[in-house]
PDB file of C-alpha atoms in Angstrom:
ATOM      1  CA  GLU U   1      15.331  20.649  38.117  1.00 67.00           C
ATOM      2  CA  THR U   2      18.394  22.312  37.718  1.00 74.00           C
ATOM      3  CA  GLY U   3      19.129  21.079  34.096  1.00 94.00           C
ATOM      4  CA  VAL U   4      21.713  18.490  35.148  1.00 97.00           C
ATOM      5  CA  THR U   5      20.596  14.948  34.613  1.00 97.00           C
ATOM      6  CA  GLN U   6      22.183  11.818  36.729  1.00 98.00           C
ATOM      7  CA  THR U   7      22.057   8.233  36.034  1.00 97.00           C
ATOM      8  CA  PRO U   8      21.492   5.963  37.477  1.00 97.00           C
ATOM      9  CA  ARG U   9      19.695   7.457  40.598  1.00 96.00           C
ATOM     10  CA  HIS U  10      21.172   4.334  42.806  1.00 97.00           C
ATOM     11  CA  LEU U  11      23.685   1.994  42.368  1.00 97.00           C
ATOM     12  CA  VAL U  12      25.076  -1.145  44.246  1.00 96.00           C
ATOM     13  CA  MET U  13      28.163  -2.670  42.743  1.00 93.00           C
ATOM     14  CA  GLY U  14      30.647  -5.668  44.117  1.00 91.00           C
ATOM     15  CA  MET U  15      34.360  -4.777  44.529  1.00 89.00           C
ATOM     16  CA  THR U  16      35.091  -6.454  41.104  1.00 88.00           C
ATOM     17  CA  ASN U  17      32.240  -4.947  38.956  1.00 89.00           C
ATOM     18  CA  LYS U  18      32.836  -2.452  36.436  1.00 94.00           C
ATOM     19  CA  LYS U  19      30.073   0.139  35.966  1.00 96.00           C
ATOM     20  CA  SER U  20      29.702   3.778  34.946  1.00 97.00           C
ATOM     21  CA  LEU U  21      27.984   7.036  36.183  1.00 98.00           C
ATOM     22  CA  LYS U  22      26.658   9.390  33.516  1.00 98.00           C
ATOM     23  CA  CYS U  23      25.936  13.118  33.658  1.00 98.00           C
ATOM     24  CA  GLU U  24      24.357  15.020  31.300  1.00 98.00           C
ATOM     25  CA  GLN U  25      23.504  19.048  31.355  1.00 97.00           C
ATOM     26  CA  HIS U  26      21.005  20.999  29.350  1.00 96.00           C
ATOM     27  CA  LEU U  27      22.179  24.458  30.133  1.00 96.00           C
ATOM     28  CA  GLY U  28      24.877  24.943  27.423  1.00 95.00           C
ATOM     29  CA  HIS U  29      27.694  25.327  29.953  1.00 95.00           C
ATOM     30  CA  ASN U  30      31.303  24.694  29.182  1.00 94.00           C
ATOM     31  CA  ALA U  31      32.448  23.027  32.317  1.00 94.00           C
ATOM     32  CA  MET U  32      31.683  19.941  34.461  1.00 96.00           C
ATOM     33  CA  TYR U  33      32.646  18.282  37.408  1.00 95.00           C
ATOM     34  CA  TRP U  34      32.455  15.316  39.854  1.00 97.00           C
ATOM     35  CA  TYR U  35      31.900  15.611  43.473  1.00 96.00           C
ATOM     36  CA  LYS U  36      32.184  12.983  46.256  1.00 96.00           C
ATOM     37  CA  GLN U  37      29.907  13.519  48.961  1.00 94.00           C
ATOM     38  CA  SER U  38      30.472  10.979  51.973  1.00 92.00           C
ATOM     39  CA  ALA U  39      28.952  10.912  55.228  1.00 85.00           C
ATOM     40  CA  LYS U  40      29.877  13.726  57.586  1.00 74.00           C
ATOM     41  CA  LYS U  41      32.548  14.828  55.358  1.00 82.00           C
ATOM     42  CA  PRO U  42      32.695  17.933  53.429  1.00 84.00           C
ATOM     43  CA  LEU U  43      31.919  17.769  49.966  1.00 90.00           C
ATOM     44  CA  GLU U  44      35.370  16.966  47.441  1.00 92.00           C
ATOM     45  CA  LEU U  45      35.688  17.657  44.182  1.00 92.00           C
ATOM     46  CA  MET U  46      37.188  15.045  42.446  1.00 95.00           C
ATOM     47  CA  PHE U  47      37.427  16.176  38.521  1.00 95.00           C
ATOM     48  CA  VAL U  48      36.977  19.148  36.437  1.00 93.00           C
ATOM     49  CA  TYR U  49      36.320  19.573  32.852  1.00 94.00           C
ATOM     50  CA  ASN U  50      36.598  22.694  30.711  1.00 92.00           C
ATOM     51  CA  PHE U  51      35.786  22.565  26.964  1.00 91.00           C
ATOM     52  CA  LYS U  52      36.127  18.770  27.178  1.00 90.00           C
ATOM     53  CA  GLU U  53      39.603  19.077  28.557  1.00 92.00           C
ATOM     54  CA  GLN U  54      40.443  17.495  32.158  1.00 92.00           C
ATOM     55  CA  THR U  55      41.629  20.985  33.808  1.00 89.00           C
ATOM     56  CA  GLU U  56      41.701  19.279  37.807  1.00 87.00           C
ATOM     57  CA  ASN U  57      42.336  15.748  39.042  1.00 89.00           C
ATOM     58  CA  ASN U  58      42.299  16.065  43.053  1.00 87.00           C
ATOM     59  CA  SER U  59      44.429  12.770  43.650  1.00 90.00           C
ATOM     60  CA  VAL U  60      41.636  10.861  42.740  1.00 95.00           C
ATOM     61  CA  PRO U  61      42.510   6.938  42.699  1.00 95.00           C
ATOM     62  CA  SER U  62      42.559   5.414  39.364  1.00 95.00           C
ATOM     63  CA  ARG U  63      40.093   3.095  40.132  1.00 96.00           C
ATOM     64  CA  PHE U  64      37.833   6.133  39.166  1.00 97.00           C
ATOM     65  CA  SER U  65      38.060   7.221  35.733  1.00 97.00           C
ATOM     66  CA  PRO U  66      36.458  10.050  34.148  1.00 97.00           C
ATOM     67  CA  GLU U  67      35.279  10.467  30.024  1.00 97.00           C
ATOM     68  CA  CYS U  68      34.090  13.727  28.977  1.00 97.00           C
ATOM     69  CA  PRO U  69      33.118  13.031  25.048  1.00 96.00           C
ATOM     70  CA  ASN U  70      31.647  16.833  24.711  1.00 94.00           C
ATOM     71  CA  SER U  71      30.650  19.810  27.132  1.00 92.00           C
ATOM     72  CA  SER U  72      27.473  18.271  27.636  1.00 96.00           C
ATOM     73  CA  HIS U  73      27.885  14.557  28.822  1.00 97.00           C
ATOM     74  CA  LEU U  74      30.321  13.420  31.577  1.00 98.00           C
ATOM     75  CA  PHE U  75      31.060   9.818  32.727  1.00 98.00           C
ATOM     76  CA  LEU U  76      32.507   8.336  35.669  1.00 98.00           C
ATOM     77  CA  HIS U  77      33.893   5.037  35.035  1.00 98.00           C
ATOM     78  CA  LEU U  78      34.132   2.827  38.069  1.00 96.00           C
ATOM     79  CA  HIS U  79      36.208  -0.545  38.465  1.00 94.00           C
ATOM     80  CA  THR U  80      37.550  -2.547  41.428  1.00 94.00           C
ATOM     81  CA  LEU U  81      36.022  -0.005  43.959  1.00 94.00           C
ATOM     82  CA  GLN U  82      36.425  -0.537  47.825  1.00 94.00           C
ATOM     83  CA  PRO U  83      33.572  -0.137  50.464  1.00 94.00           C
ATOM     84  CA  GLU U  84      34.968   3.156  51.483  1.00 94.00           C
ATOM     85  CA  ASP U  85      33.825   4.973  48.100  1.00 95.00           C
ATOM     86  CA  SER U  86      30.502   4.071  48.758  1.00 96.00           C
ATOM     87  CA  ALA U  87      29.110   7.906  48.720  1.00 96.00           C
ATOM     88  CA  LEU U  88      26.853  10.224  46.874  1.00 96.00           C
ATOM     89  CA  TYR U  89      28.537  11.066  43.525  1.00 97.00           C
ATOM     90  CA  LEU U  90      27.632  14.500  42.151  1.00 97.00           C
ATOM     91  CA  CYS U  91      27.768  15.782  38.859  1.00 97.00           C
ATOM     92  CA  ALA U  92      27.746  19.638  38.505  1.00 96.00           C
ATOM     93  CA  SER U  93      28.293  22.167  35.657  1.00 96.00           C
ATOM     94  CA  SER U  94      29.060  25.788  35.291  1.00 94.00           C
ATOM     95  CA  GLN U  95      29.362  28.344  32.535  1.00 93.00           C
ATOM     96  CA  ASP U  96      32.989  28.213  32.259  1.00 81.00           C
ATOM     97  CA  GLY U  97      35.764  26.445  34.336  1.00 73.00           C
ATOM     98  CA  SER U  98      36.906  29.340  36.227  1.00 76.00           C
ATOM     99  CA  LEU U  99      35.869  27.697  39.478  1.00 73.00           C
ATOM    100  CA  THR U 100      34.412  30.084  41.290  1.00 81.00           C
ATOM    101  CA  ASP U 101      31.350  30.587  38.984  1.00 87.00           C
ATOM    102  CA  THR U 102      27.937  29.146  40.295  1.00 92.00           C
ATOM    103  CA  GLN U 103      27.355  25.667  39.756  1.00 94.00           C
ATOM    104  CA  TYR U 104      24.413  23.689  38.596  1.00 95.00           C
ATOM    105  CA  PHE U 105      24.223  20.256  40.383  1.00 96.00           C
ATOM    106  CA  GLY U 106      22.426  16.823  39.292  1.00 97.00           C
ATOM    107  CA  PRO U 107      20.472  14.829  41.746  1.00 96.00           C
ATOM    108  CA  GLY U 108      23.290  12.631  42.286  1.00 97.00           C
ATOM    109  CA  THR U 109      24.170   8.675  42.103  1.00 97.00           C
ATOM    110  CA  ARG U 110      23.739   7.137  45.683  1.00 96.00           C
ATOM    111  CA  LEU U 111      26.748   4.376  45.097  1.00 97.00           C
ATOM    112  CA  THR U 112      27.003   1.205  47.349  1.00 96.00           C
ATOM    113  CA  VAL U 113      29.923  -0.756  46.994  1.00 95.00           C
ATOM    114  CA  LEU U 114      29.564  -4.281  48.590  1.00 93.00           C
TER     115      LEU U 114
ATOM    116  CA  SER E   1      42.067  22.008  54.189  1.00 39.00           C
ATOM    117  CA  GLN E   2      38.560  22.999  53.653  1.00 45.00           C
ATOM    118  CA  GLN E   3      37.821  26.740  52.653  1.00 58.00           C
ATOM    119  CA  GLY E   4      34.369  26.994  53.942  1.00 65.00           C
ATOM    120  CA  GLU E   5      33.519  25.730  57.509  1.00 78.00           C
ATOM    121  CA  GLU E   6      29.652  26.231  58.444  1.00 82.00           C
ATOM    122  CA  ASP E   7      28.499  26.757  62.116  1.00 84.00           C
ATOM    123  CA  PRO E   8      26.343  25.613  63.911  1.00 90.00           C
ATOM    124  CA  GLN E   9      26.588  21.924  62.464  1.00 90.00           C
ATOM    125  CA  ALA E  10      22.690  21.321  63.403  1.00 93.00           C
ATOM    126  CA  LEU E  11      19.799  23.810  63.926  1.00 95.00           C
ATOM    127  CA  SER E  12      16.315  23.113  65.123  1.00 96.00           C
ATOM    128  CA  ILE E  13      13.768  25.824  65.159  1.00 95.00           C
ATOM    129  CA  GLN E  14       9.742  26.581  64.835  1.00 97.00           C
ATOM    130  CA  GLU E  15       8.456  27.344  61.871  1.00 97.00           C
ATOM    131  CA  GLY E  16       8.468  31.178  61.639  1.00 97.00           C
ATOM    132  CA  GLU E  17      11.400  31.808  63.523  1.00 97.00           C
ATOM    133  CA  ASN E  18      14.281  32.935  61.792  1.00 97.00           C
ATOM    134  CA  ALA E  19      17.625  30.508  61.065  1.00 96.00           C
ATOM    135  CA  THR E  20      21.030  31.870  61.002  1.00 96.00           C
ATOM    136  CA  MET E  21      24.064  29.798  59.751  1.00 95.00           C
ATOM    137  CA  ASN E  22      27.442  31.019  59.650  1.00 95.00           C
ATOM    138  CA  CYS E  23      30.590  30.339  57.426  1.00 93.00           C
ATOM    139  CA  SER E  24      34.368  30.909  57.879  1.00 94.00           C
ATOM    140  CA  TYR E  25      36.920  30.469  55.512  1.00 93.00           C
ATOM    141  CA  LYS E  26      40.468  30.510  55.368  1.00 91.00           C
ATOM    142  CA  THR E  27      41.957  32.447  51.904  1.00 87.00           C
ATOM    143  CA  SER E  28      41.059  35.150  49.926  1.00 91.00           C
ATOM    144  CA  ILE E  29      37.897  34.821  47.892  1.00 93.00           C
ATOM    145  CA  ASN E  30      36.335  35.945  44.759  1.00 92.00           C
ATOM    146  CA  ASN E  31      33.076  35.438  45.982  1.00 94.00           C
ATOM    147  CA  LEU E  32      31.185  33.126  48.322  1.00 95.00           C
ATOM    148  CA  GLN E  33      28.075  31.129  47.501  1.00 95.00           C
ATOM    149  CA  TRP E  34      25.185  29.508  49.614  1.00 96.00           C
ATOM    150  CA  TYR E  35      23.603  26.274  48.672  1.00 96.00           C
ATOM    151  CA  ARG E  36      21.069  24.193  49.911  1.00 97.00           C
ATOM    152  CA  GLN E  37      20.750  20.390  49.770  1.00 95.00           C
ATOM    153  CA  ASN E  38      17.676  18.258  50.586  1.00 94.00           C
ATOM    154  CA  SER E  39      18.260  14.954  51.897  1.00 88.00           C
ATOM    155  CA  GLY E  40      19.964  12.804  49.481  1.00 83.00           C
ATOM    156  CA  ARG E  41      19.527  15.279  46.541  1.00 89.00           C
ATOM    157  CA  GLY E  42      21.941  17.597  44.753  1.00 92.00           C
ATOM    158  CA  LEU E  43      23.033  21.341  45.687  1.00 95.00           C
ATOM    159  CA  VAL E  44      20.593  24.084  44.597  1.00 96.00           C
ATOM    160  CA  HIS E  45      22.478  27.622  44.494  1.00 95.00           C
ATOM    161  CA  LEU E  46      20.873  29.993  46.757  1.00 97.00           C
ATOM    162  CA  ILE E  47      22.615  33.020  46.558  1.00 96.00           C
ATOM    163  CA  LEU E  48      26.272  34.439  45.393  1.00 95.00           C
ATOM    164  CA  ILE E  49      27.907  37.488  47.063  1.00 96.00           C
ATOM    165  CA  ARG E  50      30.783  38.814  45.670  1.00 95.00           C
ATOM    166  CA  SER E  51      33.741  39.825  48.062  1.00 95.00           C
ATOM    167  CA  ASN E  52      33.387  43.828  47.267  1.00 96.00           C
ATOM    168  CA  GLU E  53      29.688  43.349  48.515  1.00 97.00           C
ATOM    169  CA  ARG E  54      28.756  43.352  52.232  1.00 97.00           C
ATOM    170  CA  GLU E  55      24.734  42.111  52.223  1.00 98.00           C
ATOM    171  CA  LYS E  56      22.946  40.581  49.606  1.00 97.00           C
ATOM    172  CA  HIS E  57      19.140  39.954  49.602  1.00 97.00           C
ATOM    173  CA  SER E  58      16.775  37.141  47.953  1.00 96.00           C
ATOM    174  CA  GLY E  59      13.360  36.768  48.964  1.00 97.00           C
ATOM    175  CA  ARG E  60      13.471  35.530  52.686  1.00 97.00           C
ATOM    176  CA  LEU E  61      17.491  35.011  52.404  1.00 98.00           C
ATOM    177  CA  ARG E  62      19.877  37.805  53.649  1.00 98.00           C
ATOM    178  CA  VAL E  63      23.602  37.060  53.411  1.00 98.00           C
ATOM    179  CA  THR E  64      26.184  38.971  54.740  1.00 98.00           C
ATOM    180  CA  LEU E  65      29.949  38.765  54.187  1.00 97.00           C
ATOM    181  CA  ASP E  66      32.754  40.457  56.420  1.00 97.00           C
ATOM    182  CA  THR E  67      36.008  39.860  54.417  1.00 95.00           C
ATOM    183  CA  SER E  68      38.319  41.284  57.020  1.00 95.00           C
ATOM    184  CA  LYS E  69      36.660  38.502  59.484  1.00 95.00           C
ATOM    185  CA  LYS E  70      36.625  35.967  56.442  1.00 95.00           C
ATOM    186  CA  SER E  71      33.074  34.969  57.455  1.00 95.00           C
ATOM    187  CA  SER E  72      29.726  35.026  55.907  1.00 96.00           C
ATOM    188  CA  SER E  73      26.206  34.627  57.450  1.00 96.00           C
ATOM    189  CA  LEU E  74      23.173  33.169  56.096  1.00 97.00           C
ATOM    190  CA  LEU E  75      19.756  34.337  57.552  1.00 98.00           C
ATOM    191  CA  ILE E  76      16.339  32.761  56.830  1.00 97.00           C
ATOM    192  CA  THR E  77      13.700  34.527  57.778  1.00 97.00           C
ATOM    193  CA  ALA E  78      10.054  33.262  58.666  1.00 97.00           C
ATOM    194  CA  SER E  79      10.929  29.639  58.209  1.00 97.00           C
ATOM    195  CA  ARG E  80       8.826  27.164  56.976  1.00 97.00           C
ATOM    196  CA  ALA E  81       9.110  23.652  57.124  1.00 96.00           C
ATOM    197  CA  ALA E  82      10.116  23.517  53.591  1.00 96.00           C
ATOM    198  CA  ASP E  83      13.153  25.072  54.254  1.00 97.00           C
ATOM    199  CA  THR E  84      14.383  21.798  56.064  1.00 97.00           C
ATOM    200  CA  ALA E  85      17.609  20.962  54.388  1.00 97.00           C
ATOM    201  CA  SER E  86      21.263  21.051  54.665  1.00 95.00           C
ATOM    202  CA  TYR E  87      22.922  24.356  53.872  1.00 96.00           C
ATOM    203  CA  PHE E  88      26.392  24.797  52.935  1.00 95.00           C
ATOM    204  CA  CYS E  89      28.726  27.505  51.816  1.00 94.00           C
ATOM    205  CA  GLY E  90      30.986  27.531  49.047  1.00 93.00           C
ATOM    206  CA  ALA E  91      34.237  29.680  49.351  1.00 92.00           C
ATOM    207  CA  ALA E  92      35.379  30.677  45.905  1.00 90.00           C
ATOM    208  CA  GLY E  93      39.320  31.419  45.871  1.00 86.00           C
ATOM    209  CA  ASN E  94      41.066  29.805  43.494  1.00 82.00           C
ATOM    210  CA  LYS E  95      38.255  27.271  43.254  1.00 81.00           C
ATOM    211  CA  LEU E  96      35.139  26.628  44.961  1.00 85.00           C
ATOM    212  CA  THR E  97      35.359  24.663  48.439  1.00 87.00           C
ATOM    213  CA  PHE E  98      32.800  23.510  50.708  1.00 90.00           C
ATOM    214  CA  GLY E  99      32.146  23.029  54.223  1.00 86.00           C
ATOM    215  CA  GLY E 100      30.386  20.521  56.077  1.00 87.00           C
ATOM    216  CA  GLY E 101      26.911  22.339  55.982  1.00 91.00           C
ATOM    217  CA  THR E 102      24.518  23.124  58.834  1.00 94.00           C
ATOM    218  CA  ARG E 103      21.361  20.823  58.971  1.00 94.00           C
ATOM    219  CA  VAL E 104      18.365  22.924  59.766  1.00 97.00           C
ATOM    220  CA  LEU E 105      15.468  21.251  60.832  1.00 97.00           C
ATOM    221  CA  VAL E 106      12.040  23.401  60.743  1.00 97.00           C
ATOM    222  CA  LYS E 107       9.164  21.899  63.069  1.00 96.00           C
ATOM    223  CA  PRO E 108       5.753  23.014  62.140  1.00 92.00           C
TER     224      PRO E 108
END
């Protein structure tokens, strides 16, 4: 276990649904990340939060809405997704938001959009 | 464009053999990190090598870094079936970016 948990582990949703992914880290870290991992594509950084403030948004469509209420919790709110959004969504944390620090990943949420 | 790119994309070896995979990157880096991912799971950090280091060891892992060639290699010695996974390099320039990974299959 890496100290980063994600729920749910699997999610199937229709294009009109609204759902949320949750990530929690128990490492006392200050930075948290959302990544998207699609088949046969490199890991894509989506968002970075450092001390609860968003410091990076890699041109992610607005149908993905992150929320970071404190340094231990990170959410990804999903609405009106497309089938191409089906992927493994990984949360990670690091001691600080330097973006070059070692990152600790959760097990991921496997999302399927029908 | 992505920073880290792994080569080969896939590798199949017998248990006990060594596995070597390479990573190339494009811009200057602060450090380079190697991660492992079991199927459908998150990435697990294996080893970090700083830009001023040339070689680093951790158990059965050996990592080299050649900043003049912008490349790194990961060697897993005496592989085991449990080493079957995908391995990713993360090039830490102004941020950590990953390649597509090398899928390693270790056959018993």
